[in-house]
């Protein structure tokens, strides 16, 4: 049972435009959500997170939105840059003592 | 080197052989994790450790063994490798009080091929 799903395996956008990566979850106990970015031949690196007490968190070009009623979160990258091309994983946790559950990942390609 | 390192980076082995993947972190983080990454599955937790001498199973522990005698090291052993264990393996660590919910820092990965 995949509790965290990223339904788009890949996404291609033009440089300068907005990239929107989506993630859906089924476990209503999840209360902390993270996005990781992964380049080829490297480990994932933390990008941004959001607690369930918020519906938006912003860090520079990256904004994560959380819609608890829809059990949906999204990552917006504005403007997109070629260096953003990577695999993006969303992850969720049900709090202290609960492991992270990762989605399958979305390959983002930003074309110059 | 500071941070979290894994060795070897690439490994080819044969079915039935024992393989040990090494993980070393220099931050003295309490929590350490082993994940495997497979197409269509994302990252799946194999084993984790909350501190030295404390380990527990994750989502896909069968066929794997871990130990943690020192805080900085968390080796993963495949006792008798199978083709289904061909994967990319990532070690991670986390140092905050929230454990799981804190940011995890990942190593560069080990690509393991079992023939």
Coordinates of C-alpha atoms in Angstrom, one line a residue:
Chain A
X1 CA 0.0 0.0 0.0
X2 CA 1.7 3.2 -1.2
X3 CA 0.8 5.8 1.4
X4 CA 2.7 8.5 -0.5
X5 CA 2.3 8.8 -4.2
X6 CA 3.8 10.9 -6.8
X7 CA 1.7 10.2 -9.9
X8 CA 3.9 11.9 -12.4
X9 CA 7.1 10.0 -13.1
X10 CA 8.5 12.9 -15.1
X11 CA 7.9 16.6 -15.8
X12 CA 9.5 18.9 -18.4
X13 CA 9.4 22.7 -18.2
X14 CA 11.1 25.6 -19.9
X15 CA 13.7 27.7 -18.1
X16 CA 12.1 30.6 -16.3
X17 CA 8.7 29.0 -16.1
X18 CA 7.0 27.5 -13.0
X19 CA 7.5 23.9 -12.1
X20 CA 4.8 22.2 -10.1
X21 CA 5.5 18.8 -8.6
X22 CA 2.6 17.0 -6.9
X23 CA 2.3 14.5 -4.1
X24 CA -0.7 12.8 -2.6
X25 CA -0.9 10.8 0.6
X26 CA -3.5 8.5 2.2
X27 CA -2.4 8.4 5.9
X28 CA -4.3 11.1 7.8
X29 CA -1.8 10.7 10.7
X30 CA 1.0 12.3 8.6
X31 CA 1.8 15.7 10.1
X32 CA 5.2 16.6 8.7
X33 CA 6.2 16.6 5.0
X34 CA 9.5 17.0 3.3
X35 CA 10.8 17.4 -0.2
X36 CA 14.2 16.0 -1.2
X37 CA 16.1 16.6 -4.4
X38 CA 18.4 14.0 -6.0
X39 CA 21.0 14.4 -8.7
X40 CA 22.4 11.4 -10.6
X41 CA 25.1 9.4 -8.7
X42 CA 24.4 11.5 -5.5
X43 CA 22.3 10.9 -2.4
X44 CA 19.1 12.9 -1.9
X45 CA 19.4 16.3 -0.2
X46 CA 16.8 18.0 1.9
X47 CA 15.0 20.9 0.1
X48 CA 12.1 22.1 2.1
X49 CA 9.6 20.9 4.7
X50 CA 6.2 21.8 6.0
X51 CA 4.3 21.0 9.2
X52 CA 0.6 20.2 9.1
X53 CA -0.1 23.4 11.2
X54 CA 0.8 25.4 8.1
X55 CA -0.5 25.4 4.6
X56 CA 2.4 27.1 2.9
X57 CA 6.2 27.3 3.4
X58 CA 8.5 29.4 1.3
X59 CA 12.3 29.3 0.8
X60 CA 13.6 31.4 -2.0
X61 CA 12.4 30.0 -5.3
X62 CA 10.8 27.0 -3.6
X63 CA 7.3 27.0 -2.1
X64 CA 5.5 24.0 -0.7
X65 CA 1.7 24.0 -0.3
X66 CA -0.2 21.6 1.9
X67 CA -3.9 20.9 1.4
X68 CA -4.8 18.7 4.4
X69 CA -8.4 18.2 3.4
X70 CA -7.3 16.9 0.0
X71 CA -4.3 15.1 1.4
X72 CA -2.2 16.8 -1.2
X73 CA 1.0 18.7 -1.3
X74 CA 2.8 20.4 -4.1
X75 CA 6.2 21.9 -4.6
X76 CA 6.4 25.1 -6.8
X77 CA 9.7 26.2 -8.2
X78 CA 9.7 29.7 -9.7
X79 CA 11.5 30.5 -11.8
X80 CA 12.8 27.1 -12.9
X81 CA 16.5 26.8 -13.8
X82 CA 18.4 24.1 -15.7
X83 CA 20.2 23.3 -12.4
X84 CA 16.9 22.3 -10.9
X85 CA 16.8 19.2 -13.2
X86 CA 16.8 16.3 -10.7
X87 CA 14.5 13.7 -9.2
X88 CA 12.3 15.1 -6.5
X89 CA 11.0 12.9 -3.7
X90 CA 8.3 13.9 -1.3
X91 CA 8.2 12.2 2.1
X92 CA 5.9 12.2 5.1
X93 CA 6.1 11.4 8.7
X94 CA 3.5 10.9 11.4
X95 CA 5.7 12.6 13.9
X96 CA 8.3 11.7 16.5
X97 CA 8.9 8.0 16.5
X98 CA 7.4 7.5 13.0
X99 CA 9.5 6.7 10.0
X100 CA 9.6 8.7 6.8
X101 CA 7.6 7.3 4.0
X102 CA 8.8 8.4 0.5
X103 CA 7.0 8.7 -2.7
X104 CA 8.3 7.2 -6.0
X105 CA 9.9 10.4 -7.2
X106 CA 9.4 12.8 -10.1
X107 CA 12.1 13.5 -12.6
X108 CA 12.1 17.2 -13.4
X109 CA 13.8 18.4 -16.5
X110 CA 14.2 22.1 -17.1
X111 CA 15.1 22.9 -20.6
X112 CA 17.2 26.0 -21.5
Chain B
X1 CA 36.1 13.7 5.3
X2 CA 33.3 15.4 7.1
X3 CA 29.7 14.3 6.5
X4 CA 28.4 10.9 5.6
X5 CA 30.3 8.4 3.4
X6 CA 29.5 5.0 1.9
X7 CA 31.8 2.3 0.6
X8 CA 32.1 0.8 -1.8
X9 CA 30.3 3.1 -4.3
X10 CA 29.9 0.2 -6.8
X11 CA 29.8 -3.5 -6.2
X12 CA 29.2 -6.5 -8.4
X13 CA 28.7 -9.8 -6.6
X14 CA 27.2 -13.2 -7.3
X15 CA 24.1 -14.9 -5.9
X16 CA 24.7 -16.5 -2.5
X17 CA 27.7 -14.4 -1.5
X18 CA 27.8 -12.3 1.6
X19 CA 28.2 -8.5 1.0
X20 CA 28.7 -5.7 3.5
X21 CA 28.0 -2.1 2.7
X22 CA 29.7 0.4 4.9
X23 CA 28.4 3.7 6.2
X24 CA 30.3 6.3 8.2
X25 CA 29.2 9.7 9.5
X26 CA 31.2 12.3 11.3
X27 CA 28.4 14.3 12.9
X28 CA 27.8 12.0 15.9
X29 CA 24.1 11.8 14.8
X30 CA 22.0 9.5 16.9
X31 CA 19.8 8.2 14.1
X32 CA 21.1 6.2 11.1
X33 CA 19.1 4.6 8.3
X34 CA 19.5 2.3 5.4
X35 CA 17.3 2.7 2.3
X36 CA 17.1 1.0 -1.0
X37 CA 16.0 2.8 -4.1
X38 CA 14.2 0.9 -6.9
X39 CA 12.4 2.2 -9.9
X40 CA 8.7 2.6 -9.1
X41 CA 9.2 2.3 -5.4
X42 CA 11.1 5.4 -4.4
X43 CA 13.1 5.0 -1.2
X44 CA 12.2 2.1 1.1
X45 CA 13.6 1.8 4.6
X46 CA 15.5 -1.4 5.3
X47 CA 16.8 -0.9 8.9
X48 CA 17.3 1.9 11.2
X49 CA 19.2 2.7 14.4
X50 CA 18.3 5.2 17.1
X51 CA 21.7 4.9 18.9
X52 CA 24.6 2.6 19.2
X53 CA 23.5 -0.9 19.9
X54 CA 19.9 -0.1 19.1
X55 CA 18.6 -1.2 15.8
X56 CA 15.2 -2.1 14.4
X57 CA 13.5 -3.3 11.2
X58 CA 12.1 -1.0 8.6
X59 CA 9.8 -1.7 5.7
X60 CA 11.9 -4.3 3.8
X61 CA 14.4 -6.0 6.2
X62 CA 14.3 -9.6 4.9
X63 CA 17.8 -10.8 3.8
X64 CA 19.6 -8.0 5.5
X65 CA 21.5 -7.7 8.8
X66 CA 22.8 -4.5 10.5
X67 CA 24.9 -3.7 13.5
X68 CA 25.9 -0.5 15.2
X69 CA 28.7 -0.9 17.8
X70 CA 29.9 2.7 17.3
X71 CA 27.7 5.8 16.8
X72 CA 29.5 6.7 13.6
X73 CA 29.3 3.4 11.8
X74 CA 26.3 1.5 10.5
X75 CA 27.2 -1.4 8.2
X76 CA 24.6 -3.3 6.2
X77 CA 25.2 -7.0 5.4
X78 CA 23.5 -9.1 2.8
X79 CA 24.0 -12.5 4.2
X80 CA 23.3 -14.4 1.0
X81 CA 22.8 -12.0 -1.9
X82 CA 19.9 -12.6 -4.3
X83 CA 19.2 -10.9 -7.6
X84 CA 16.2 -9.1 -6.1
X85 CA 18.7 -7.2 -3.9
X86 CA 20.2 -5.5 -6.9
X87 CA 19.5 -1.9 -6.1
X88 CA 21.0 1.4 -5.1
X89 CA 21.5 1.6 -1.3
X90 CA 21.6 4.8 0.6
X91 CA 22.7 5.4 4.1
X92 CA 21.3 8.4 6.0
X93 CA 21.7 10.0 9.4
X94 CA 19.7 12.4 11.5
X95 CA 20.7 14.3 14.6
X96 CA 17.7 16.1 16.0
X97 CA 15.5 15.2 18.9
X98 CA 12.6 14.5 16.6
X99 CA 14.6 11.6 15.1
X100 CA 12.6 10.6 12.1
X101 CA 11.0 13.9 11.5
X102 CA 14.3 15.7 11.5
X103 CA 16.1 16.3 8.3
X104 CA 18.0 13.2 7.1
X105 CA 21.3 13.6 5.5
X106 CA 22.1 11.0 2.9
X107 CA 25.3 9.4 1.7
X108 CA 26.2 9.2 -2.0
X109 CA 24.8 5.7 -2.4
X110 CA 26.2 2.2 -3.3
X111 CA 25.1 0.7 -6.5
X112 CA 24.9 -3.1 -6.0
X113 CA 24.5 -5.6 -8.7
X114 CA 23.9 -9.3 -7.9
X115 CA 24.5 -11.6 -10.8

